[in-house]
Structure formats: C-alpha cells, structure tokens
C-alpha positions as a Python dict, from the first residue, in 0.01 Angstrom:
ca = {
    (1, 'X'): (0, 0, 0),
    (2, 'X'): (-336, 21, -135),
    (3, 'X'): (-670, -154, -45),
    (4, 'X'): (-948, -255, -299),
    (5, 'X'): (-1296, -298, -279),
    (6, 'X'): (-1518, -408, -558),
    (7, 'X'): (-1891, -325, -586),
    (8, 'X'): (-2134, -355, -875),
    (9, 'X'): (-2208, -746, -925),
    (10, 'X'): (-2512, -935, -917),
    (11, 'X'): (-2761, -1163, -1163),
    (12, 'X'): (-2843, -1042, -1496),
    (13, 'X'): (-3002, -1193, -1811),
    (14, 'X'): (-2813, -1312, -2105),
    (15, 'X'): (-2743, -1005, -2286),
    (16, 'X'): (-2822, -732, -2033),
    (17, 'X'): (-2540, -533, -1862),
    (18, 'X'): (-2362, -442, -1605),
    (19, 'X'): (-2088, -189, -1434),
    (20, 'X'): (-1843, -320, -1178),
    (21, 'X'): (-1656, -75, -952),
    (22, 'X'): (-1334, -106, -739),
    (23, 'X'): (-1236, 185, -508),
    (24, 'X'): (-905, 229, -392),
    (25, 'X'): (-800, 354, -71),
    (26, 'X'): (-483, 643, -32),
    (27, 'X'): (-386, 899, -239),
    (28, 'X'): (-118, 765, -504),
    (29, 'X'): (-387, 589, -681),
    (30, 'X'): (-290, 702, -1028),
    (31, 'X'): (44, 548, -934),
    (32, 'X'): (-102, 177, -1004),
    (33, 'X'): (-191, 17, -1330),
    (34, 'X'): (-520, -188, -1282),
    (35, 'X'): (-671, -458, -1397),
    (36, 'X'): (-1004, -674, -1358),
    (37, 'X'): (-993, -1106, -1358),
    (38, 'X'): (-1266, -1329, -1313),
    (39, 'X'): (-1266, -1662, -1173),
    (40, 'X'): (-1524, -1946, -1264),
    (41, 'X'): (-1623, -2232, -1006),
    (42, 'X'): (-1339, -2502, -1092),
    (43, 'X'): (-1137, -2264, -1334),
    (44, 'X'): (-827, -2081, -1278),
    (45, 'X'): (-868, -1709, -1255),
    (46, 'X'): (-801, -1544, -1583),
    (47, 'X'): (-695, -1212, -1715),
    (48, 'X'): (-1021, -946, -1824),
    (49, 'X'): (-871, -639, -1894),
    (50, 'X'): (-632, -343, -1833),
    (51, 'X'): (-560, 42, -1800),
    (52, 'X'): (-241, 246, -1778),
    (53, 'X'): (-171, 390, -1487),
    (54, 'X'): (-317, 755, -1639),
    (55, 'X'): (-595, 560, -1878),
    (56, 'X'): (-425, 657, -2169),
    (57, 'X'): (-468, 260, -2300),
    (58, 'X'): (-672, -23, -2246),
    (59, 'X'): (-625, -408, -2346),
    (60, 'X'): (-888, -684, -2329),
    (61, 'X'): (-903, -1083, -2314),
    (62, 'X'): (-1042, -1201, -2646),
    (63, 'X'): (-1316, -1336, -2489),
    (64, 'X'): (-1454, -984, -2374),
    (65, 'X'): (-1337, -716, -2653),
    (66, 'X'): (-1606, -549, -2753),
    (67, 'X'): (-1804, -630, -2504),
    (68, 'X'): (-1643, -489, -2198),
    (69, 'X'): (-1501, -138, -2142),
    (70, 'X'): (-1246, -59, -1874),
    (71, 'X'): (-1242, 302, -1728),
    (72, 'X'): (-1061, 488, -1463),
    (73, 'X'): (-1140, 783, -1247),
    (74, 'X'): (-839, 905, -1058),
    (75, 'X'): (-1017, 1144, -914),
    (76, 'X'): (-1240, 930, -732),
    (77, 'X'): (-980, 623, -672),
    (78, 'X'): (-1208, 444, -889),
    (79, 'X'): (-1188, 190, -1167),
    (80, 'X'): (-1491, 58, -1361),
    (81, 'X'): (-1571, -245, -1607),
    (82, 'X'): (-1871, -205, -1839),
    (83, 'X'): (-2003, -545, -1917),
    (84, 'X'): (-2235, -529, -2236),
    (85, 'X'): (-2410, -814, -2388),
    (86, 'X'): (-2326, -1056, -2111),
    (87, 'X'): (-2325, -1439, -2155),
    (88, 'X'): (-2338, -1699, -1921),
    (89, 'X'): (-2042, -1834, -1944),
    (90, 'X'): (-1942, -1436, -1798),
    (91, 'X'): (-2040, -1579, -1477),
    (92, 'X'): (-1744, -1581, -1244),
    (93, 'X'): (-1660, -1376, -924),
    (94, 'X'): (-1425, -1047, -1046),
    (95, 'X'): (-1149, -914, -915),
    (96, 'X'): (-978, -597, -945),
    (97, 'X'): (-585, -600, -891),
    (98, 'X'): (-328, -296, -888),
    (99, 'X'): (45, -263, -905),
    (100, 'X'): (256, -10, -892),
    (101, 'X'): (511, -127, -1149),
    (102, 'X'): (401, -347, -1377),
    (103, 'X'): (73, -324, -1652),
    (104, 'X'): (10, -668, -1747),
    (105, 'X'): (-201, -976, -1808),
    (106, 'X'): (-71, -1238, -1564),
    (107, 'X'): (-180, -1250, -1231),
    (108, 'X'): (192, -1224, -1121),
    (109, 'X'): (168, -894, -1248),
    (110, 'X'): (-26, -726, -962),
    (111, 'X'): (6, -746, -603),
    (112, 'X'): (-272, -594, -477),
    (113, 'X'): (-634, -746, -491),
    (114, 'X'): (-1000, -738, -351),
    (115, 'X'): (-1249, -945, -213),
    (116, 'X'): (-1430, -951, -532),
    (117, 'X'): (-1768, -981, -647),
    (118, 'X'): (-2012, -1260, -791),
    (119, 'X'): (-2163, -1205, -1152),
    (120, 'X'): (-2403, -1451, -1262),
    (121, 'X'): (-2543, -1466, -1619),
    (122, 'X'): (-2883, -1692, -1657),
    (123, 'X'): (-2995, -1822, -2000),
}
C-alpha cells in the first residue's frame, strides 16, 4: 500500500503560479503510475494529468496543456504539478492518486489517494 500527502496549494492571482507536491510513503514508489485531479465546489472531480510509472510520458486534460507540467522524483517519493498562468476557474481542491497497475484518466483507474489541497485563483 502506499499513502499520499499533498502540499503546495494556496491563493494566487490570475496568471501567477504555482507547484503542488504529493509525497509518497514506502519504497516501491516507482512501482505506481500517478496522477493529479481537481475537484470544484458542486463539480465532479476530473482528470488533470499523468506520468508513467518511470516519467518517461506525460498526458494532460485539455483544459491544462500547456499550462501545467507533471514531474516525478522517484528518488524522493515525490510527484509535482507546475501550474503556470492560472485562471480562476483552476480553483478546485487537487488530488494526487497512484496505482500500481493501471496509467489512466478515470478515477477508477487509481486506488490510492490524498487528502488534497485547496487552490484558489482570484480575478
């Protein structure tokens, strides 16, 4: 099993940045494929982005590509999300997810998640 904690959120202008982290705990975590949702009050939570289980390859919702970067750091247990030129409509609570078998866009796909954590984008 593996445990997830996010870090990194907070309130930003439209158009500033931010980088979201989620450590993993144990020592296989280069054995999961990760990903990053968001949820918005009254909205479903919705697929962000991606990374192979070695970060050879990354895929991104429409709504984020080229604004958002998804990195890994096995090393560290550590997965980040680079949020450029944010928008309000950004604002949503994030949540990394990890699984050991499948790389995917559908929350089904993972079945491990954190707590995750509130970004809020004024105008």
């Amino acid at each position: 099993q593996v445990q997830l904690v996010e870090s990194g959120g907070g309130l930003v202008q439209a158009g500033g940045s931010l980088r979201l982290s989620c450590t993993a705990s144990g020592r296989t975590f280069s054995s999961y494929a990760m990903g990053w949702f968001r949820q918005a009050p009254g909205k479903a939570r919705e697929f962000v982005a991606r990374i192979t289980w070695g970060g050879e390859s990354t895929y991104y919702a429409d709504s984020v590509s080229g604004r958002f970067t998804m990195s890994r750091d096995n090393a560290k247990n550590t997965v980040y999300l680079q949020m450029n030129s944010l928008k309000p409509e950004d604002t949503a609570v994030y949540y990394c997810a990890a699984d050991r078998r499948s790389y995917g866009s559908s929350k089904g796909d993972y079945g491990y998640w954190g707590q995750g954590t509130q970004v809020t984008v004024s105008s």
